[in-house]
Amino acid sequence: MNPHSRFQGCLLGVAVGDAVGSQIRSAGDVLHTPLIADAALRVSSRTSETLIGARAAALARARGDGGAYLGPQIAAELARWYHEPGAALTGPSPTTRASAAAMVAGCAWNVVSNPQSCGSDVLLRAVPMGLAYGAEIAPDRGRLAAGVTHGHPTVDGAAAAVAYVIARLTRGAWLGRPLFDEAARICRNDQVRESLTAAIVAAEARADRPRQWIRCDDVPGDCGLSAASAVGLAVEVALCFPGVGTYEDFEAAVELAARIPGRGDVVAALVGGMLGAAWGHGAVSRHFIERIPAALELSRLARGLHAMSGASAYSAGPAPRDADVDGAWSPGMTSVEDFRAAPVEDVIAESAVGQRLVALKKILNPDAYAAADAEAEKVEPKWVIEGEVDLHAMLEFSRGRFTDS
């Protein structure tokens, strides 16, 4: 399967799971409310957290693999979200809003985390870390992304497990018990490890009835309200659909998760991300995707993260050293607007950072590329020579297109 399909499936799967979970949870009776397939869908804080994480990961990854870039980018995206109209109604949790308000007021990003907050919404911010970074780095990046606002140890462990699972699935790992056993080993938190172990046991016990409603007491905790409980329940649902599934399986899994009393919406979003990463975007129901407002941006971010992840022709292989970043990056670029306004001369063709910036600018300036992309469908792009990408030719071609943006 094309790795790009897994990246796209992961982010779109989160949004579909969020939308389905929100629809069922808002009705009150989660066990008996019918799922209306053609109803208007809305996304909520789960998708907002995923967008914040994906945007920050793309910008930080373009600058290199160093964790020093990710925290400030998360803070910049939270500040940008905080100023958007209606953010208090559609955005992340109260803990995230409080941390964002503190940063906007002038507090440093690394001192605003609430050490008592163990809410599960923030785990969706860790999902894009599994796309942007490999399995060796993703757990630490997941911890950092969630820890900017939520400092409880269980959030630390659950975010690491989520990022690790997504990183492995998008790189072709089999959706089965060995993957989650490994996630339990690397999470570094006893409560999260206990939750994951209980989920594996519960899933195996219900192997002959995988689509029966999930019981909250299968996993220790509070029905998905806390991070440890939510990740355990998501793993139990995912293990009910091992291997490779179809869009019917995807819909069944997301609905099964959404009908968990408590925070089934969070669990559904996590399950959607896991199954989308494992099965690709072809398994994510198109009739749901077409009615999700954030689907287009999520697809663009998936393309950008894929281009910078090491699984693309645009990647330069090993991550650059900090010295390479200093030589290829203009100071003061901390937001999407800064990237859009960056002169093309700042792009250094020979550096890995330069190549990633080219890929990122294409994602962030879609209108400037629409006409040329239409032409590219008719003829082979000038920078593709016998199936290989000529980076220098691509940069020369890109300079003219950036000028118009």
Coordinates of C-alpha atoms in Angstrom, one line a residue:
M1 CA 0.0 0.0 0.0
N2 CA 1.2 3.5 -0.8
P3 CA 2.4 5.1 2.5
H4 CA 0.7 8.4 1.5
S5 CA -2.7 6.5 1.6
R6 CA -2.0 5.6 5.3
F7 CA -1.1 9.1 6.2
Q8 CA -4.2 10.5 4.6
G9 CA -6.3 7.7 6.1
C10 CA -5.0 8.4 9.6
L11 CA -6.0 12.1 9.7
L12 CA -9.3 11.6 7.8
G13 CA -10.1 8.7 10.1
V14 CA -9.7 10.9 13.2
A15 CA -12.1 13.4 11.8
V16 CA -14.7 10.8 10.8
G17 CA -14.4 9.1 14.2
D18 CA -14.8 12.5 15.9
A19 CA -17.8 13.4 13.8
V20 CA -19.6 10.1 14.3
G21 CA -18.8 10.1 18.0
S22 CA -20.0 13.7 18.4
Q23 CA -23.3 12.9 16.6
I24 CA -24.0 9.9 18.8
R25 CA -22.8 11.4 22.1
S26 CA -24.8 14.6 21.6
A27 CA -28.0 12.6 21.3
G28 CA -27.7 11.4 24.9
D29 CA -28.6 7.7 24.5
V30 CA -25.4 6.3 23.1
L31 CA -26.6 2.7 22.9
H32 CA -29.9 3.3 21.0
T33 CA -29.5 6.5 19.0
P34 CA -29.4 5.5 15.3
L35 CA -26.4 6.6 13.3
I36 CA -27.7 8.9 10.5
A37 CA -25.3 8.4 7.6
D38 CA -26.5 11.3 5.6
A39 CA -26.9 13.9 8.4
A40 CA -24.7 17.0 8.6
L41 CA -21.5 16.2 10.4
R42 CA -19.5 18.5 12.6
V43 CA -16.0 18.1 14.0
S44 CA -15.1 19.2 17.5
S45 CA -12.2 19.4 19.9
R46 CA -10.7 16.1 18.8
T47 CA -10.2 17.3 15.3
S48 CA -9.1 20.7 16.5
E49 CA -6.3 19.0 18.6
T50 CA -5.3 16.9 15.6
L51 CA -5.1 20.0 13.4
I52 CA -3.0 21.9 16.0
G53 CA -0.6 18.9 16.2
A54 CA -0.4 18.4 12.4
R55 CA 0.3 22.0 11.6
A56 CA 2.9 22.2 14.4
A57 CA 4.5 18.9 13.3
A58 CA 4.7 20.0 9.7
L59 CA 6.4 23.3 10.6
A60 CA 8.7 21.8 13.2
R61 CA 9.6 18.9 10.9
A62 CA 10.5 21.3 8.1
R63 CA 13.1 22.8 10.4
G64 CA 14.6 19.5 11.4
D65 CA 14.0 16.6 13.9
G66 CA 15.1 18.5 17.0
G67 CA 12.5 18.5 19.8
A68 CA 13.4 22.2 20.5
Y69 CA 11.3 23.2 17.5
L70 CA 8.2 21.3 18.3
G71 CA 7.2 22.9 21.6
P72 CA 7.3 26.5 20.3
Q73 CA 5.3 25.4 17.2
I74 CA 2.6 23.8 19.3
A75 CA 2.5 27.1 21.3
A76 CA 2.2 29.2 18.2
E77 CA -0.6 27.0 16.8
L78 CA -2.5 27.2 20.1
A79 CA -2.1 31.0 20.2
R80 CA -3.4 31.2 16.6
W81 CA -6.3 29.0 17.4
Y82 CA -7.1 31.1 20.5
H83 CA -7.6 34.2 18.4
E84 CA -9.9 32.5 15.9
P85 CA -13.6 33.5 16.0
G86 CA -15.7 30.9 17.9
A87 CA -12.6 29.1 19.3
A88 CA -14.1 28.8 22.7
L89 CA -17.1 26.9 21.3
T90 CA -15.4 24.5 18.8
G91 CA -11.9 24.3 20.1
P92 CA -10.0 22.0 22.5
S93 CA -10.6 21.3 26.2
P94 CA -10.7 23.9 29.1
T95 CA -7.2 22.9 30.1
T96 CA -5.9 23.6 26.6
R97 CA -7.8 26.9 26.5
A98 CA -6.4 28.0 29.8
S99 CA -2.8 27.1 28.7
A100 CA -3.3 29.0 25.4
A101 CA -4.6 32.0 27.3
A102 CA -1.6 32.0 29.5
M103 CA 0.8 31.8 26.5
V104 CA -1.1 34.7 24.8
A105 CA -0.7 36.7 28.0
G106 CA 3.1 36.2 27.8
C107 CA 3.9 33.0 29.7
A108 CA 6.6 30.8 28.2
W109 CA 5.2 27.7 26.5
N110 CA 7.1 25.3 28.8
V111 CA 5.6 26.5 32.0
V112 CA 1.9 26.5 31.3
S113 CA 1.2 22.8 31.5
N114 CA -1.4 21.7 34.1
P115 CA 0.2 18.8 36.1
Q116 CA -3.3 17.7 37.4
S117 CA -5.0 17.4 34.0
C118 CA -5.3 13.9 32.6
G119 CA -8.1 14.5 30.1
S120 CA -8.2 12.3 26.9
D121 CA -8.9 14.9 24.2
V122 CA -5.2 15.9 24.1
L123 CA -4.2 12.4 22.8
L124 CA -5.4 13.5 19.4
R125 CA -2.6 16.0 19.3
A126 CA -0.1 13.1 19.5
V127 CA -1.5 11.4 16.5
P128 CA 0.3 13.6 13.9
M129 CA 3.6 13.0 15.7
G130 CA 3.4 9.4 14.6
L131 CA 3.1 10.6 11.0
A132 CA 5.9 13.2 11.2
Y133 CA 8.4 11.1 13.0
G134 CA 9.6 7.5 12.9
A135 CA 8.8 5.0 15.7
E136 CA 12.1 5.7 17.5
I137 CA 11.3 9.4 17.9
A138 CA 7.5 9.5 17.8
P139 CA 6.9 8.5 21.5
D140 CA 9.0 11.4 22.8
R141 CA 7.4 13.8 20.3
G142 CA 4.0 12.6 21.4
R143 CA 4.9 13.2 25.0
L144 CA 6.1 16.7 24.2
A145 CA 3.1 17.7 22.1
A146 CA 0.6 16.6 24.8
G147 CA 2.7 17.9 27.7
V148 CA 2.6 21.5 26.6
T149 CA -0.8 21.7 28.2
H150 CA -1.4 18.4 30.0
G151 CA 1.3 17.5 32.5
H152 CA -0.2 14.4 34.2
P153 CA 2.0 11.3 34.0
T154 CA -0.8 9.2 32.5
V155 CA -1.1 11.7 29.6
D156 CA 2.6 11.4 29.1
G157 CA 2.4 7.6 28.8
A158 CA -0.8 7.5 26.7
A159 CA 0.5 10.1 24.2
A160 CA 3.7 8.1 23.8
A161 CA 1.7 4.9 23.1
V162 CA -0.6 6.7 20.6
A163 CA 2.3 8.3 18.7
Y164 CA 4.2 5.0 18.6
V165 CA 1.2 3.0 17.3
I166 CA 0.5 5.5 14.6
A167 CA 4.1 5.6 13.5
R168 CA 4.3 1.8 13.2
L169 CA 1.0 1.5 11.4
T170 CA 1.8 4.1 8.8
R171 CA 5.1 2.4 8.1
G172 CA 3.3 -0.9 7.4
A173 CA 3.1 -2.7 10.8
W174 CA 0.4 -5.4 11.2
L175 CA -2.6 -4.4 13.3
G176 CA -2.5 -7.0 16.0
R177 CA -1.4 -7.8 19.5
P178 CA 2.4 -7.7 19.1
L179 CA 2.1 -4.0 18.1
F180 CA 0.1 -3.1 21.2
D181 CA 2.3 -5.2 23.5
E182 CA 5.2 -3.1 22.3
A183 CA 3.3 0.1 22.9
A184 CA 2.6 -1.0 26.5
R185 CA 6.3 -1.7 26.9
I186 CA 7.5 1.8 25.7
C187 CA 4.8 3.9 27.4
R188 CA 6.7 4.2 30.7
N189 CA 3.6 4.6 32.9
D190 CA 2.1 1.8 35.0
Q191 CA -1.5 2.9 34.7
V192 CA -1.3 3.2 30.9
R193 CA 0.4 -0.2 30.7
E194 CA -2.3 -1.7 32.9
S195 CA -5.0 -0.2 30.7
L196 CA -3.4 -1.5 27.5
T197 CA -2.8 -5.0 28.9
A198 CA -6.4 -5.2 30.1
A199 CA -7.6 -4.1 26.6
I200 CA -5.6 -6.8 24.9
V201 CA -7.0 -9.4 27.3
A202 CA -10.6 -8.1 26.8
A203 CA -10.3 -8.1 23.0
E204 CA -9.0 -11.7 23.0
A205 CA -11.9 -12.8 25.3
R206 CA -14.4 -11.4 22.8
A207 CA -12.8 -12.8 19.7
D208 CA -16.0 -14.8 18.9
R209 CA -18.2 -11.7 19.3
P210 CA -16.1 -8.8 18.1
R211 CA -19.0 -6.4 17.3
Q212 CA -20.8 -6.7 20.6
W213 CA -21.0 -3.4 22.5
I214 CA -17.8 -2.6 24.5
R215 CA -18.2 -2.6 28.3
C216 CA -16.6 0.3 30.2
D217 CA -15.3 -2.0 32.8
D218 CA -13.2 -4.0 30.3
V219 CA -10.5 -1.4 30.9
P220 CA -9.7 0.1 34.3
G221 CA -10.6 3.8 34.5
D222 CA -13.5 6.0 33.7
C223 CA -15.0 5.2 30.3
G224 CA -12.5 7.2 28.3
L225 CA -12.6 10.4 30.3
S226 CA -8.9 10.0 31.3
A227 CA -6.1 9.5 28.8
A228 CA -5.2 6.0 30.2
S229 CA -8.7 4.7 29.9
A230 CA -9.3 6.2 26.4
V231 CA -6.2 4.7 24.8
G232 CA -7.0 1.3 26.4
L233 CA -10.6 1.3 25.0
A234 CA -9.3 2.4 21.6
V235 CA -6.9 -0.5 21.5
E236 CA -9.7 -3.0 22.5
V237 CA -11.9 -1.8 19.6
A238 CA -9.0 -1.8 17.1
L239 CA -8.1 -5.4 18.1
C240 CA -11.7 -6.5 17.3
F241 CA -10.8 -5.6 13.7
P242 CA -7.3 -7.0 13.2
G243 CA -5.5 -7.3 9.9
V244 CA -6.8 -5.5 6.8
G245 CA -10.4 -4.3 6.7
T246 CA -12.9 -2.6 4.4
Y247 CA -14.9 0.6 4.7
E248 CA -17.8 -1.5 6.2
D249 CA -15.4 -2.6 8.9
F250 CA -14.2 0.9 9.5
E251 CA -17.7 2.2 9.9
A252 CA -18.6 -0.7 12.3
A253 CA -15.4 -0.1 14.4
V254 CA -16.0 3.7 14.7
E255 CA -19.6 3.2 15.6
L256 CA -18.7 0.5 18.2
A257 CA -16.2 3.0 19.8
A258 CA -18.7 5.9 19.6
R259 CA -21.3 3.9 21.6
I260 CA -19.0 3.5 24.6
P261 CA -20.7 5.4 27.5
G262 CA -18.5 8.3 28.7
R263 CA -16.1 9.7 26.1
G264 CA -16.9 7.4 23.2
D265 CA -16.3 10.4 20.9
V266 CA -12.6 10.5 21.9
V267 CA -12.3 6.7 21.6
A268 CA -13.9 6.8 18.2
A269 CA -11.5 9.5 17.0
L270 CA -8.5 7.4 18.2
V271 CA -9.9 4.2 16.6
G272 CA -10.5 6.1 13.3
G273 CA -6.9 7.3 13.3
M274 CA -5.5 3.8 14.0
L275 CA -7.6 2.0 11.4
G276 CA -7.1 4.7 8.8
A277 CA -3.3 4.4 9.4
A278 CA -3.5 0.6 9.1
W279 CA -5.9 0.4 6.1
G280 CA -5.3 3.6 4.2
H281 CA -7.8 6.3 3.1
G282 CA -9.6 3.9 0.9
A283 CA -11.2 2.2 3.9
V284 CA -12.4 5.6 5.4
S285 CA -16.0 6.0 4.3
R286 CA -16.2 8.6 1.5
H287 CA -19.8 9.5 2.2
F288 CA -18.6 10.7 5.7
I289 CA -15.4 12.4 4.4
E290 CA -17.3 14.5 1.9
R291 CA -19.4 16.1 4.6
I292 CA -16.5 17.0 7.0
P293 CA -15.5 20.7 6.7
A294 CA -11.9 20.0 7.8
A295 CA -11.3 17.1 5.3
L296 CA -9.5 19.2 2.7
E297 CA -7.0 20.8 5.1
L298 CA -6.4 17.4 6.8
S299 CA -5.6 15.9 3.3
R300 CA -3.2 18.7 2.6
L301 CA -1.4 18.3 5.9
A302 CA -1.2 14.5 5.3
R303 CA 0.5 15.2 2.0
G304 CA 3.0 17.6 3.7
L305 CA 3.8 15.3 6.6
H306 CA 4.3 12.4 4.2
A307 CA 6.6 14.5 2.0
M308 CA 8.8 15.3 5.1
S309 CA 8.6 12.0 6.9
G310 CA 11.2 10.0 4.9
A311 CA 8.7 8.0 3.0
S312 CA 8.7 10.3 -0.1
A313 CA 10.8 11.1 -3.2
Y314 CA 11.0 14.7 -1.8
S315 CA 12.7 13.5 1.4
A316 CA 16.5 13.8 1.7
G317 CA 16.9 10.8 3.9
P318 CA 18.6 11.4 7.2
A319 CA 17.4 14.3 9.3
P320 CA 19.6 17.4 9.1
R321 CA 21.8 18.5 12.0
D322 CA 21.0 21.7 13.9
A323 CA 24.0 23.3 12.1
D324 CA 22.3 22.5 8.8
V325 CA 19.1 24.1 10.0
D326 CA 20.9 27.3 11.1
G327 CA 22.4 27.6 7.6
A328 CA 19.1 27.0 5.7
W329 CA 16.5 28.8 7.8
S330 CA 15.8 32.5 8.3
P331 CA 15.3 33.6 11.9
G332 CA 11.9 34.4 13.2
M333 CA 9.8 31.9 11.2
T334 CA 7.3 30.7 13.8
S335 CA 3.9 30.5 12.0
V336 CA 2.2 29.5 8.8
E337 CA 2.1 33.1 7.7
D338 CA 5.9 33.4 8.1
F339 CA 6.3 30.4 5.9
R340 CA 4.0 31.7 3.2
A341 CA 5.9 35.0 3.2
A342 CA 9.4 33.5 3.1
P343 CA 11.5 34.5 0.1
V344 CA 12.3 31.5 -2.2
E345 CA 15.9 32.5 -2.0
D346 CA 16.0 31.3 1.6
V347 CA 15.5 27.7 0.2
I348 CA 18.9 26.0 -0.2
A349 CA 18.6 23.3 -2.8
E350 CA 21.3 21.1 -1.3
S351 CA 19.9 20.9 2.2
A352 CA 17.3 18.5 3.6
V353 CA 15.6 21.5 5.3
G354 CA 15.4 23.3 1.9
Q355 CA 13.7 20.3 0.3
R356 CA 11.2 19.9 3.1
L357 CA 10.4 23.6 2.9
V358 CA 9.6 23.3 -0.8
A359 CA 7.2 20.5 -0.1
L360 CA 5.7 22.4 2.8
K361 CA 5.2 25.6 0.8
K362 CA 3.4 23.7 -1.8
I363 CA 0.9 22.4 0.8
L364 CA 0.5 25.9 2.4
N365 CA 0.0 27.7 -1.0
P366 CA -2.5 25.4 -2.7
D367 CA -4.1 28.2 -4.8
A368 CA -0.8 29.1 -6.4
Y369 CA -0.3 25.6 -7.5
A370 CA -3.8 24.7 -8.8
A371 CA -3.4 25.8 -12.4
A372 CA 0.1 24.2 -12.7
D373 CA -1.0 21.0 -11.2
A374 CA -3.8 20.8 -13.7
E375 CA -1.2 21.1 -16.5
A376 CA 1.0 18.5 -14.7
E377 CA -1.7 16.0 -15.1
K378 CA -1.5 16.4 -18.9
V379 CA 2.3 16.1 -19.3
E380 CA 5.1 14.8 -17.1
P381 CA 6.5 17.5 -14.9
K382 CA 9.8 19.0 -16.1
W383 CA 11.6 17.9 -12.9
V384 CA 10.8 14.3 -13.3
I385 CA 13.4 12.6 -15.5
E386 CA 12.9 8.9 -16.2
G387 CA 10.8 8.6 -13.1
E388 CA 13.4 10.3 -10.8
V389 CA 13.0 13.7 -9.3
D390 CA 15.5 16.3 -10.3
L391 CA 15.5 18.6 -7.2
H392 CA 17.2 21.5 -8.8
A393 CA 14.8 21.6 -11.8
M394 CA 11.9 21.3 -9.3
L395 CA 13.2 24.3 -7.3
E396 CA 13.6 26.4 -10.4
F397 CA 10.1 25.6 -11.5
S398 CA 8.8 26.3 -8.0
R399 CA 10.4 29.7 -7.8
G400 CA 8.2 31.0 -10.6
R401 CA 5.1 29.6 -8.9
F402 CA 6.0 31.0 -5.5
T403 CA 6.3 34.4 -7.0
D404 CA 2.7 34.4 -7.9
S405 CA 1.5 33.4 -4.5

